[in-house]
PDB file of C-alpha atoms in Angstrom:
ATOM      1  CA  MET A 199       2.922  20.211  -4.246  1.00 50.00           C
ATOM      2  CA  ALA A 200       0.119  17.865  -3.956  1.00 67.00           C
ATOM      3  CA  LEU A 201       0.647  14.640  -2.694  1.00 70.00           C
ATOM      4  CA  THR A 202      -1.315  11.754  -4.351  1.00 73.00           C
ATOM      5  CA  SER A 203      -4.104  11.778  -3.078  1.00 80.00           C
ATOM      6  CA  THR A 204      -5.896  13.926   0.127  1.00 88.00           C
ATOM      7  CA  ILE A 205      -6.465  11.953   4.145  1.00 93.00           C
ATOM      8  CA  THR A 206      -9.592  11.572   4.944  1.00 95.00           C
ATOM      9  CA  ARG A 207     -11.545   9.927   7.315  1.00 96.00           C
ATOM     10  CA  TYR A 208     -11.887   6.384   7.124  1.00 97.00           C
ATOM     11  CA  ASN A 209     -14.188   4.754   5.259  1.00 97.00           C
ATOM     12  CA  GLU A 210     -15.515   1.533   5.648  1.00 97.00           C
ATOM     13  CA  ASN A 211     -16.012   0.351   2.535  1.00 97.00           C
ATOM     14  CA  TRP A 212     -12.162   0.642   1.846  1.00 97.00           C
ATOM     15  CA  PRO A 213     -12.354  -3.023   2.789  1.00 97.00           C
ATOM     16  CA  ALA A 214     -14.995  -4.317   0.524  1.00 97.00           C
ATOM     17  CA  LEU A 215     -12.685  -2.307  -2.834  1.00 97.00           C
ATOM     18  CA  PHE A 216      -9.436  -4.443  -1.527  1.00 97.00           C
ATOM     19  CA  LEU A 217     -11.509  -7.717  -1.714  1.00 97.00           C
ATOM     20  CA  ALA A 218     -12.572  -6.588  -4.797  1.00 96.00           C
ATOM     21  CA  GLU A 219      -9.374  -5.595  -6.388  1.00 95.00           C
ATOM     22  CA  GLN A 220      -8.010  -8.718  -4.954  1.00 96.00           C
ATOM     23  CA  ALA A 221     -10.578 -11.403  -6.684  1.00 94.00           C
ATOM     24  CA  ARG A 222      -8.819  -8.968 -10.634  1.00 94.00           C
ATOM     25  CA  ILE A 223      -5.146  -9.139  -9.390  1.00 95.00           C
ATOM     26  CA  ALA A 224      -5.155 -12.883  -8.426  1.00 95.00           C
ATOM     27  CA  GLU A 225      -6.082 -13.662 -12.173  1.00 91.00           C
ATOM     28  CA  GLY A 226      -2.693 -12.571 -12.952  1.00 91.00           C
ATOM     29  CA  PHE A 227      -0.190 -14.087 -11.198  1.00 90.00           C
ATOM     30  CA  GLN A 228      -2.174 -17.435 -10.528  1.00 84.00           C
ATOM     31  CA  ALA A 229       0.552 -20.031 -10.900  1.00 87.00           C
ATOM     32  CA  GLU A 230       2.827 -18.020  -7.959  1.00 93.00           C
ATOM     33  CA  LEU A 231       0.739 -16.512  -6.595  1.00 95.00           C
ATOM     34  CA  LEU A 232       0.829 -17.478  -2.431  1.00 97.00           C
ATOM     35  CA  ALA A 233      -0.733 -15.033  -0.917  1.00 97.00           C
ATOM     36  CA  ILE A 234      -2.925 -11.600  -1.525  1.00 98.00           C
ATOM     37  CA  HIS A 235      -3.022  -8.992   1.165  1.00 98.00           C
ATOM     38  CA  PRO A 236      -4.576  -5.679   2.240  1.00 98.00           C
ATOM     39  CA  VAL A 237      -1.597  -3.424   4.137  1.00 98.00           C
ATOM     40  CA  GLY A 238      -1.238   0.843   4.089  1.00 95.00           C
ATOM     41  CA  SER A 239      -3.344   2.973   6.191  1.00 96.00           C
ATOM     42  CA  THR A 240      -6.760   1.194   4.617  1.00 97.00           C
ATOM     43  CA  ALA A 241      -6.321  -1.812   6.321  1.00 98.00           C
ATOM     44  CA  VAL A 242      -6.498  -0.081  10.546  1.00 98.00           C
ATOM     45  CA  PRO A 243      -9.770   0.941  10.844  1.00 97.00           C
ATOM     46  CA  GLY A 244     -10.402   3.480  12.367  1.00 96.00           C
ATOM     47  CA  LEU A 245      -7.132   5.488  10.892  1.00 97.00           C
ATOM     48  CA  ALA A 246      -7.346   7.891   8.557  1.00 96.00           C
ATOM     49  CA  ALA A 247      -5.061   7.760   4.865  1.00 95.00           C
ATOM     50  CA  LYS A 248      -5.058   8.764   1.032  1.00 92.00           C
ATOM     51  CA  PRO A 249      -8.131   7.185   0.065  1.00 95.00           C
ATOM     52  CA  GLU A 250      -5.217   5.138  -1.509  1.00 95.00           C
ATOM     53  CA  ILE A 251      -6.205   0.820  -1.394  1.00 97.00           C
ATOM     54  CA  ASP A 252      -2.601  -0.502  -0.576  1.00 96.00           C
ATOM     55  CA  VAL A 253      -2.968  -4.688  -1.964  1.00 98.00           C
ATOM     56  CA  LEU A 254       1.003  -6.452  -1.077  1.00 98.00           C
ATOM     57  CA  VAL A 255       0.759  -9.795  -3.896  1.00 97.00           C
ATOM     58  CA  VAL A 256       3.158 -12.378  -2.006  1.00 97.00           C
ATOM     59  CA  VAL A 257       4.375 -14.673  -4.784  1.00 96.00           C
ATOM     60  CA  SER A 258       6.979 -17.656  -5.612  1.00 94.00           C
ATOM     61  CA  GLY A 259       9.472 -16.260  -8.171  1.00 88.00           C
ATOM     62  CA  HIS A 260       9.207 -12.813 -10.371  1.00 84.00           C
ATOM     63  CA  ARG A 261       8.468 -15.063 -13.759  1.00 85.00           C
ATOM     64  CA  ASP A 262       7.823 -13.305 -17.052  1.00 85.00           C
ATOM     65  CA  GLU A 263       7.376  -9.984 -16.355  1.00 85.00           C
ATOM     66  CA  PRO A 264       6.445  -9.135 -19.957  1.00 85.00           C
ATOM     67  CA  ALA A 265       2.996 -10.888 -19.340  1.00 89.00           C
ATOM     68  CA  LYS A 266       2.379  -9.104 -15.934  1.00 89.00           C
ATOM     69  CA  LYS A 267       3.135  -5.793 -16.654  1.00 91.00           C
ATOM     70  CA  THR A 268       0.411  -5.989 -19.969  1.00 93.00           C
ATOM     71  CA  PHE A 269      -2.460  -7.762 -17.380  1.00 94.00           C
ATOM     72  CA  MET A 270      -1.489  -4.774 -14.822  1.00 95.00           C
ATOM     73  CA  THR A 271      -1.883  -2.448 -17.356  1.00 96.00           C
ATOM     74  CA  THR A 272      -5.637  -4.456 -18.447  1.00 96.00           C
ATOM     75  CA  LEU A 273      -6.023  -3.328 -15.177  1.00 96.00           C
ATOM     76  CA  GLY A 274      -5.583   0.386 -15.369  1.00 95.00           C
ATOM     77  CA  TYR A 275      -1.570   0.401 -13.301  1.00 96.00           C
ATOM     78  CA  ALA A 276       1.062   1.487 -14.740  1.00 94.00           C
ATOM     79  CA  ARG A 277       4.707   0.045 -13.272  1.00 88.00           C
ATOM     80  CA  GLY A 278       6.501   1.845 -10.908  1.00 82.00           C
ATOM     81  CA  SER A 279       9.500   1.742 -10.811  1.00 79.00           C
ATOM     82  CA  ASN A 280      11.447  -1.198  -8.341  1.00 74.00           C
ATOM     83  CA  LEU A 281      11.314  -0.508  -4.395  1.00 77.00           C
ATOM     84  CA  SER A 282      13.634  -2.699  -4.178  1.00 81.00           C
ATOM     85  CA  GLU A 283      15.106  -6.310  -5.185  1.00 84.00           C
ATOM     86  CA  GLY A 284      12.650  -8.816  -5.312  1.00 84.00           C
ATOM     87  CA  HIS A 285       9.801  -5.558  -4.847  1.00 92.00           C
ATOM     88  CA  HIS A 286       7.831  -4.549  -8.160  1.00 93.00           C
ATOM     89  CA  PHE A 287       5.171  -1.589  -6.967  1.00 93.00           C
ATOM     90  CA  SER A 288       2.185  -0.642  -9.637  1.00 95.00           C
ATOM     91  CA  ARG A 289      -0.533   1.890  -9.402  1.00 94.00           C
ATOM     92  CA  ARG A 290      -3.587   3.165 -10.454  1.00 95.00           C
ATOM     93  CA  ASP A 291      -4.737   6.647 -11.217  1.00 92.00           C
ATOM     94  CA  VAL A 292      -8.424   6.916 -12.487  1.00 89.00           C
ATOM     95  CA  ASP A 293      -9.255  10.880 -13.400  1.00 88.00           C
ATOM     96  CA  GLY A 294      -5.907  11.788 -12.988  1.00 84.00           C
ATOM     97  CA  VAL A 295      -5.854  10.781  -8.798  1.00 86.00           C
ATOM     98  CA  ARG A 296      -4.227   8.007  -6.783  1.00 89.00           C
ATOM     99  CA  THR A 297      -6.983   4.924  -6.363  1.00 94.00           C
ATOM    100  CA  HIS A 298      -4.715   1.975  -5.963  1.00 96.00           C
ATOM    101  CA  LYS A 299      -1.114   0.541  -5.039  1.00 95.00           C
ATOM    102  CA  VAL A 300       0.661  -2.880  -5.770  1.00 97.00           C
ATOM    103  CA  HIS A 301       3.171  -4.613  -4.193  1.00 96.00           C
ATOM    104  CA  VAL A 302       4.450  -7.221  -5.716  1.00 95.00           C
ATOM    105  CA  CYS A 303       6.948  -8.973  -3.620  1.00 96.00           C
ATOM    106  CA  ILE A 304       9.082 -12.411  -3.927  1.00 96.00           C
ATOM    107  CA  ASN A 305       7.648 -14.608  -0.499  1.00 97.00           C
ATOM    108  CA  GLY A 306      10.747 -14.260   2.271  1.00 96.00           C
ATOM    109  CA  HIS A 307      12.089  -9.922   0.741  1.00 96.00           C
ATOM    110  CA  PRO A 308      11.662  -8.777   4.139  1.00 95.00           C
ATOM    111  CA  GLN A 309       9.353  -5.600   3.318  1.00 94.00           C
ATOM    112  CA  ILE A 310       6.461  -8.451   3.811  1.00 97.00           C
ATOM    113  CA  ALA A 311       7.198  -9.260   7.001  1.00 96.00           C
ATOM    114  CA  ARG A 312       8.041  -5.340   8.055  1.00 95.00           C
ATOM    115  CA  MET A 313       4.150  -4.013   6.025  1.00 96.00           C
ATOM    116  CA  LEU A 314       2.095  -6.746   7.683  1.00 98.00           C
ATOM    117  CA  ARG A 315       4.122  -6.442  11.681  1.00 97.00           C
ATOM    118  CA  PHE A 316       3.067  -2.430  10.543  1.00 97.00           C
ATOM    119  CA  ARG A 317      -0.153  -2.950  10.162  1.00 98.00           C
ATOM    120  CA  GLU A 318      -1.399  -5.393  12.697  1.00 98.00           C
ATOM    121  CA  LEU A 319       0.786  -2.887  14.954  1.00 97.00           C
ATOM    122  CA  LEU A 320      -1.779  -0.066  13.542  1.00 98.00           C
ATOM    123  CA  ARG A 321      -4.705  -2.190  14.292  1.00 98.00           C
ATOM    124  CA  HIS A 322      -4.379  -3.709  17.754  1.00 97.00           C
ATOM    125  CA  ASP A 323      -2.546  -0.433  19.550  1.00 97.00           C
ATOM    126  CA  SER A 324      -4.694   2.315  19.922  1.00 97.00           C
ATOM    127  CA  ALA A 325      -1.666   4.799  20.277  1.00 97.00           C
ATOM    128  CA  ILE A 326       0.246   3.870  18.586  1.00 97.00           C
ATOM    129  CA  ARG A 327      -2.451   4.396  15.165  1.00 97.00           C
ATOM    130  CA  GLN A 328      -3.244   7.689  17.249  1.00 97.00           C
ATOM    131  CA  GLN A 329       0.439   8.896  16.639  1.00 97.00           C
ATOM    132  CA  TYR A 330       0.629   7.841  13.585  1.00 97.00           C
ATOM    133  CA  GLN A 331      -2.632   9.570  13.019  1.00 97.00           C
ATOM    134  CA  ALA A 332      -1.453  12.813  13.575  1.00 96.00           C
ATOM    135  CA  LEU A 333       1.907  12.425  11.937  1.00 96.00           C
ATOM    136  CA  LYS A 334       0.294  12.117   8.721  1.00 94.00           C
ATOM    137  CA  LEU A 335      -1.956  14.698   8.960  1.00 94.00           C
ATOM    138  CA  GLN A 336       0.642  16.981   9.776  1.00 94.00           C
ATOM    139  CA  LEU A 337       3.188  15.981   7.587  1.00 93.00           C
ATOM    140  CA  GLU A 338      -0.309  17.018   5.147  1.00 91.00           C
ATOM    141  CA  ALA A 339      -0.362  19.797   6.555  1.00 91.00           C
ATOM    142  CA  SER A 340       3.667  21.138   6.206  1.00 92.00           C
ATOM    143  CA  ASN A 341       3.856  19.533   3.223  1.00 90.00           C
ATOM    144  CA  ARG A 342       5.661  21.412  -0.513  1.00 89.00           C
ATOM    145  CA  GLU A 343       7.897  19.373  -2.154  1.00 85.00           C
ATOM    146  CA  GLY A 344       5.243  16.174  -2.564  1.00 85.00           C
ATOM    147  CA  ILE A 345       4.669  12.190  -1.721  1.00 83.00           C
ATOM    148  CA  GLY A 346       8.732  11.908  -1.558  1.00 85.00           C
ATOM    149  CA  GLU A 347       9.285  14.360   1.729  1.00 92.00           C
ATOM    150  CA  TYR A 348       5.420  12.752   2.537  1.00 91.00           C
ATOM    151  CA  LEU A 349       7.713   9.191   2.777  1.00 88.00           C
ATOM    152  CA  ALA A 350      10.586  10.366   4.431  1.00 92.00           C
ATOM    153  CA  GLY A 351       8.568  11.838   7.029  1.00 93.00           C
ATOM    154  CA  LYS A 352       6.346   8.555   8.421  1.00 94.00           C
ATOM    155  CA  ALA A 353      10.334   6.289   7.282  1.00 93.00           C
ATOM    156  CA  PRO A 354      11.674   7.189  10.531  1.00 94.00           C
ATOM    157  CA  PHE A 355       8.095   6.888  13.269  1.00 96.00           C
ATOM    158  CA  ILE A 356       7.645   3.580  11.376  1.00 95.00           C
ATOM    159  CA  ASP A 357      11.169   2.643  12.146  1.00 94.00           C
ATOM    160  CA  GLU A 358      11.257   3.183  15.444  1.00 95.00           C
ATOM    161  CA  VAL A 359       7.971   1.021  16.176  1.00 94.00           C
ATOM    162  CA  VAL A 360       8.631  -2.008  13.845  1.00 93.00           C
ATOM    163  CA  GLY A 361      11.797  -1.285  15.088  1.00 84.00           C
TER     164      GLY A 361
END
């Protein structure tokens, strides 16, 4: 079973793709929007990644969910399951290929600090960055069950370095 996309070398266009998506998404979360951050491997210069722009939206609360879902749908997103209480997830696929993932978390949610801390560790520690890249490539090469297997394989490494 394939992953959502294939790991590729770092693409210098990823930051611009994030900025474009940040502007599009901000319109739908105006009143409760606190911040929008690039997260995930595409937010780490030099790191090979699945070319899926990861976006973290920090909000003061989850209000008017039907309107948010409609708005995100107009941007091409499908709402996924809540990843935890206060952590909503949406994904955007183009022609069957995942291009974007959006995490919407209520301010103070532990995943906010976790995602940002991991991003910063990868940006600033080349040894951790190289270990993580090697792990991701190995998990991709050995993957048989799809994205769930891939994410489960990365989790112990992330837990160890984030603490």
